mmCIF file of C-alpha atoms in Angstrom:
data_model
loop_
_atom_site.group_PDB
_atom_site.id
_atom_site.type_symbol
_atom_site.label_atom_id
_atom_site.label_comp_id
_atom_site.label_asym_id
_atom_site.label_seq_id
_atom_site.Cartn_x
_atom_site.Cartn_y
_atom_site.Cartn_z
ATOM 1 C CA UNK A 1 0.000 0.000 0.000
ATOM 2 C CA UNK A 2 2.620 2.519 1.301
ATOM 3 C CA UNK A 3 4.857 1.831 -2.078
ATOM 4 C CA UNK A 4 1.473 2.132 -4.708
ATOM 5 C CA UNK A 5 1.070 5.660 -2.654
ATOM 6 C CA UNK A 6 4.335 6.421 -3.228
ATOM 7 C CA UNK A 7 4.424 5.789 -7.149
ATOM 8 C CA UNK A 8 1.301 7.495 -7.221
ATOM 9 C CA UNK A 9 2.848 10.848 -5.727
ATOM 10 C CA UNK A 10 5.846 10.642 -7.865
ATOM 11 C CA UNK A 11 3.771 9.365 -11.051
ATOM 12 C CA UNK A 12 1.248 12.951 -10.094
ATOM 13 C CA UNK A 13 4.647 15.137 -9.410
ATOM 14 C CA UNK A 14 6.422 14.035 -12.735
ATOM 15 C CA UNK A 15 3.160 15.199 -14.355
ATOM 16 C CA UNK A 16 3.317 18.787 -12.893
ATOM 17 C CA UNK A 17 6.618 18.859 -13.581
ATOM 18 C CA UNK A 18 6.161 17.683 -17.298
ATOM 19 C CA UNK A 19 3.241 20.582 -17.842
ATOM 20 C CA UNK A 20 5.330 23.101 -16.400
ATOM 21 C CA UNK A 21 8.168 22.196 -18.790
ATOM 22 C CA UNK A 22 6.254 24.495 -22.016
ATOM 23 C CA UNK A 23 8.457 25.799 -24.680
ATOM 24 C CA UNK A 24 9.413 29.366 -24.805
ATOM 25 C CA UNK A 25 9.144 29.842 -28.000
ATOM 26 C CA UNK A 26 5.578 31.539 -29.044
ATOM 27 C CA UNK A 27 3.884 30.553 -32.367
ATOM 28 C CA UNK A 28 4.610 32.535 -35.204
ATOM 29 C CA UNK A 29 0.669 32.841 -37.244
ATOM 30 C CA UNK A 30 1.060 33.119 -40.800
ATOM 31 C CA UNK A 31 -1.851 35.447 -42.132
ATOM 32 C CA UNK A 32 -5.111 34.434 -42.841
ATOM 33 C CA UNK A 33 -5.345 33.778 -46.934
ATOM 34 C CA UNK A 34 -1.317 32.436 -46.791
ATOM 35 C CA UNK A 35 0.279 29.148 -46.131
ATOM 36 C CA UNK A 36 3.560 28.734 -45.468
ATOM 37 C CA UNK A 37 6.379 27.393 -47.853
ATOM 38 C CA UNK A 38 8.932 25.295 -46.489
ATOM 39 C CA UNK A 39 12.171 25.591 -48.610
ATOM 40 C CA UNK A 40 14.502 22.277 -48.449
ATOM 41 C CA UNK A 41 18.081 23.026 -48.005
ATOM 42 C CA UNK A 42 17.373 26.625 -46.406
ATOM 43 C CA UNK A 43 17.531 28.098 -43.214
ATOM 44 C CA UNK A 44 19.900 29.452 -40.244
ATOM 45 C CA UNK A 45 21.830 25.643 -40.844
ATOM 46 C CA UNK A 46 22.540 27.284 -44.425
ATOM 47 C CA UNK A 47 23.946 30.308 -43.631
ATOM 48 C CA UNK A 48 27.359 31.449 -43.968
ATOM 49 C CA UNK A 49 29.493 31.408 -40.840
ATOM 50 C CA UNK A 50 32.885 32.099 -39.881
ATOM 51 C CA UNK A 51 34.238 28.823 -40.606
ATOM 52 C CA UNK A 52 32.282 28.541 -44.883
ATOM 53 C CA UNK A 53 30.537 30.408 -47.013
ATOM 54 C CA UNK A 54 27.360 28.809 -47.706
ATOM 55 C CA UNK A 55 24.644 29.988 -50.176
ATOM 56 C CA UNK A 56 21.650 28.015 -51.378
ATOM 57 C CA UNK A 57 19.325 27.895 -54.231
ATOM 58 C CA UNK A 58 17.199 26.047 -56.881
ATOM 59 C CA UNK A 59 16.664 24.783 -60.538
ATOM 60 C CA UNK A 60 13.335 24.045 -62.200
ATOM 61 C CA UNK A 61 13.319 21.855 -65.521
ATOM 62 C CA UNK A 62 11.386 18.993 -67.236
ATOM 63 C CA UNK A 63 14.320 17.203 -67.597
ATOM 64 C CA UNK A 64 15.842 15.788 -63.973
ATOM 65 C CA UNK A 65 19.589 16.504 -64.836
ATOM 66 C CA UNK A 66 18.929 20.129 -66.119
ATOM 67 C CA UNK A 67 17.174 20.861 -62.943
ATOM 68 C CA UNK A 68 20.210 19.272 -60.918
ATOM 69 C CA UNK A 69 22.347 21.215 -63.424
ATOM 70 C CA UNK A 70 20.747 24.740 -63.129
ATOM 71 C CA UNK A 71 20.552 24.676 -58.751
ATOM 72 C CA UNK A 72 24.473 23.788 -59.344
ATOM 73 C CA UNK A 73 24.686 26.977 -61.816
ATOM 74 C CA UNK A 74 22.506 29.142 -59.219
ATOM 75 C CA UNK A 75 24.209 28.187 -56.064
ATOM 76 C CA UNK A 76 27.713 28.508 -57.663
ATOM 77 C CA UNK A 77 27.042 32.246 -58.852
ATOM 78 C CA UNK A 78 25.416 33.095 -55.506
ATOM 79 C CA UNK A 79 28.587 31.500 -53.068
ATOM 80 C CA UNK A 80 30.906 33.428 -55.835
ATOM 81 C CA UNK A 81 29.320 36.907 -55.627
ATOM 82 C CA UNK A 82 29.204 36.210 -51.388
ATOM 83 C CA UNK A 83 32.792 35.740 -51.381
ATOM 84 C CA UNK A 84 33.706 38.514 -53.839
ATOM 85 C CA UNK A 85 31.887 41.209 -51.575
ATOM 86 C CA UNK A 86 33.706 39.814 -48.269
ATOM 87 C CA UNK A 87 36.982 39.709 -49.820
ATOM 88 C CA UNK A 88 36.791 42.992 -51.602
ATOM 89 C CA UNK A 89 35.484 44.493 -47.871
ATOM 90 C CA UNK A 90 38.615 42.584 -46.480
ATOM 91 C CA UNK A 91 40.735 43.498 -48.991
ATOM 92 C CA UNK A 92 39.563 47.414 -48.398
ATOM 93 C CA UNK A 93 40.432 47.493 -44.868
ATOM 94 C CA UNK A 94 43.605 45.178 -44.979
ATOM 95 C CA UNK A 95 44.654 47.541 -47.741
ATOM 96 C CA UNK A 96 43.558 50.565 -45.424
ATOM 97 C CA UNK A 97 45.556 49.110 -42.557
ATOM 98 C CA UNK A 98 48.550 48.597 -44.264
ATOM 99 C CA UNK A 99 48.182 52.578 -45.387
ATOM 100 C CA UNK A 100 50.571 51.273 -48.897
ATOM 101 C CA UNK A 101 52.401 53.884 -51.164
ATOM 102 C CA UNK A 102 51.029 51.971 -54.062
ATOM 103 C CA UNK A 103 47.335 51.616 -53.298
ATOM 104 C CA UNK A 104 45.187 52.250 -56.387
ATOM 105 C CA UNK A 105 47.955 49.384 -57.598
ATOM 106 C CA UNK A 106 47.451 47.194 -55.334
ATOM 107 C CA UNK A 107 43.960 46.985 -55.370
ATOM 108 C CA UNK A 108 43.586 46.349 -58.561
ATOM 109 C CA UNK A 109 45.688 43.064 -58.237
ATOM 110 C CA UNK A 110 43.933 42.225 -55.441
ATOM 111 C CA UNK A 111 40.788 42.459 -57.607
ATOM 112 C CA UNK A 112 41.855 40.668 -60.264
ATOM 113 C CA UNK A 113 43.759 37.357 -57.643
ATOM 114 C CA UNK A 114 40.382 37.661 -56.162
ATOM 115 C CA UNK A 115 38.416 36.860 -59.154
ATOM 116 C CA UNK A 116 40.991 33.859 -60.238
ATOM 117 C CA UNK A 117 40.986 32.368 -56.833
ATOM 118 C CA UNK A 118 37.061 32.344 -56.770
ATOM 119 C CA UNK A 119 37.067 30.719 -60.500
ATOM 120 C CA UNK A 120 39.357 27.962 -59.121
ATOM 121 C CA UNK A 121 37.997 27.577 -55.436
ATOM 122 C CA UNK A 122 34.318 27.349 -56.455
ATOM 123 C CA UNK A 123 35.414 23.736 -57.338
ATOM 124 C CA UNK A 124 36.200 22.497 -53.970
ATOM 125 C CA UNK A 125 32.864 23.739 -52.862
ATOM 126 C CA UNK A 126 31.353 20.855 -50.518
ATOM 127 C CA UNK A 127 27.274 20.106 -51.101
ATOM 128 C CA UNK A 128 25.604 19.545 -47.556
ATOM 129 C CA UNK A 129 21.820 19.412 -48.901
ATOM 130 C CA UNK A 130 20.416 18.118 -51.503
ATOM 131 C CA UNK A 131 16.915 17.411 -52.429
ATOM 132 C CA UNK A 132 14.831 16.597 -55.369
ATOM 133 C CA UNK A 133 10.945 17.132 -56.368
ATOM 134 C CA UNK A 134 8.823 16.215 -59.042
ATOM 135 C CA UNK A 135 5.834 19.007 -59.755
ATOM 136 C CA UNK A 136 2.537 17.870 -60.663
ATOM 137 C CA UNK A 137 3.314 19.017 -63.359
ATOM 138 C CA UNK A 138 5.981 16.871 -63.828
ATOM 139 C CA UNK A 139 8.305 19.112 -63.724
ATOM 140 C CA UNK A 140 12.063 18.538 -61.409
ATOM 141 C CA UNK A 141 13.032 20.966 -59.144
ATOM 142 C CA UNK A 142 16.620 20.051 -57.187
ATOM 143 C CA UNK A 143 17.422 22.112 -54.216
ATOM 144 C CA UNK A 144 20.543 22.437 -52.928
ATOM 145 C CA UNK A 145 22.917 24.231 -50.556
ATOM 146 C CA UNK A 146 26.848 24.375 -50.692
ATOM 147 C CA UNK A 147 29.861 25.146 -48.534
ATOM 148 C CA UNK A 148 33.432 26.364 -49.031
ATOM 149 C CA UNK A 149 35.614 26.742 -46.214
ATOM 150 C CA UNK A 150 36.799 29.368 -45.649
ATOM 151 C CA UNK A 151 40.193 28.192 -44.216
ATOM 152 C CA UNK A 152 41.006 27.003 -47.409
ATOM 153 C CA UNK A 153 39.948 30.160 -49.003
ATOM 154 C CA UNK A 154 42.319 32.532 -46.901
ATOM 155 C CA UNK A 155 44.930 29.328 -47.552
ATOM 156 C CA UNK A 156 44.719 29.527 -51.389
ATOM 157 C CA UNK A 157 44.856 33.715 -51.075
ATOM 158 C CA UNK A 158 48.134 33.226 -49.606
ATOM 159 C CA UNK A 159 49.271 31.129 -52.008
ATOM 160 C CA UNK A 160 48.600 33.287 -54.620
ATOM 161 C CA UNK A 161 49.506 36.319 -53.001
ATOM 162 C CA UNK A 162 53.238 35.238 -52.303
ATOM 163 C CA UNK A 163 53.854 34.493 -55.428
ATOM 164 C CA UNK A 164 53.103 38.129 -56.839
ATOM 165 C CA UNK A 165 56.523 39.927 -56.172
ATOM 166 C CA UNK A 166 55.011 43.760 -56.190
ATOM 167 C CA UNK A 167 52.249 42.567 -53.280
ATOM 168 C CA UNK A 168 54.670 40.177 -51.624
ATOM 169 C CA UNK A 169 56.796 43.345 -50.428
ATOM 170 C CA UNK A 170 54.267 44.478 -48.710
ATOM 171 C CA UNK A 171 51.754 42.048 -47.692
ATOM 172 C CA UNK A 172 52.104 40.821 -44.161
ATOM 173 C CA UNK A 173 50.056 37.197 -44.063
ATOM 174 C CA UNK A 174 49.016 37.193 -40.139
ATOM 175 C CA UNK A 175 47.523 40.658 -40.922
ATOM 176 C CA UNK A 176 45.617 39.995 -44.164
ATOM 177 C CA UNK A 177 44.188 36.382 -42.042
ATOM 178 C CA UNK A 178 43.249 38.509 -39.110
ATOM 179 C CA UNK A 179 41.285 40.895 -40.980
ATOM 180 C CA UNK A 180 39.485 37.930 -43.151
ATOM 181 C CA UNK A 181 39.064 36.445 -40.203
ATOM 182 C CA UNK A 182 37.199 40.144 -38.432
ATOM 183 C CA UNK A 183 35.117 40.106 -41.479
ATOM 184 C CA UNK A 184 34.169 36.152 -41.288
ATOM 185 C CA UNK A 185 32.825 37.175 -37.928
ATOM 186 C CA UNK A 186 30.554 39.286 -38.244
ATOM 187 C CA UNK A 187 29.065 37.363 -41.379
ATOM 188 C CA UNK A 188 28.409 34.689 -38.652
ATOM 189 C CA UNK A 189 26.334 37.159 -36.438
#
């Protein structure tokens, strides 16, 4: 008897406890007249952070491999302009920083390693979603979302960098990382 009351006090407390336990979160209503649209492979989980770029997007075609083909085309152009406007914002205030004699010069290297280094980086871009749907009316549409690390980004900029003998003289690696690095920050905020 005394153990049944016992269960029965602990079996009514865990209750209490379980309906106190309500989520914080309040419901967000969509307006009357819409319905929501859940996009695959989007979100906060695709955004860019301080460790990748990450972009996101979509192709539409009757054929299944087009569709594939065109989200690839999307998402590529998308990651490419992302990391063109962080760079050229790092590349501002690393160039700012470094207060150079030779600035308007410099820049315009900069620019122009910046747009080879995206051409060949884009390739070792990393898909983490993928998903396919067929329309009623029969069309594809692929969604997808991509990655590039930005590690290796700042890695191959280096690379490149070194081996130009008018930027080498003055570019000082630890700096040009650190302010990447600034800017990759607040991109993850």
């Amino acid at each position: 008897m005394k153990k049944t009351l016992i269960f029965g006090i602990i079996f009514i407390a865990q209750l209490f406890y379980l309906s106190g336990c309500k989520s914080n979160k309040t419901a967000v209503k969509v307006p009357k007249g819409e319905v929501e649209v859940i996009v695959p492979c989007s979100g906060s989980a695709y955004f860019t952070t301080s460790e990748a770029f990450r972009a996101n997007s979509l192709g539409e075609s009757l054929d299944q491999v087009i569709s594939k083909k065109k989200a690839m085309t999307n998402v590529r152009a998308q990651l490419a302009a992302s990391i063109e406007t962080t760079v050229k914002t790092v590349t501002d205030n690393y160039l700012n920083s470094r207060e150079l004699n030779n600035r308007e010069e410099a820049t315009e290297r900069f620019e122009t390693l910046n747009r080879e280094i995206v051409n060949q980086t884009l390739s070792g871009i990393k898909v983490v979603c993928e998903k396919m749907t067929r329309t009623a009316e029969g069309r594809y549409k692929t969604y997808l979302a991509v990655e590039l690390s930005a590690t290796d980004l700042v890695t191959e900029y280096d690379a490149k960098l070194t081996k130009d003998e008018r930027l080498r003289i003055d570019y000082d690696y630890e700096k040009f990382k650190k302010t990447f690095e600034d800017e990759m920050s607040k991109l993850g905020k």
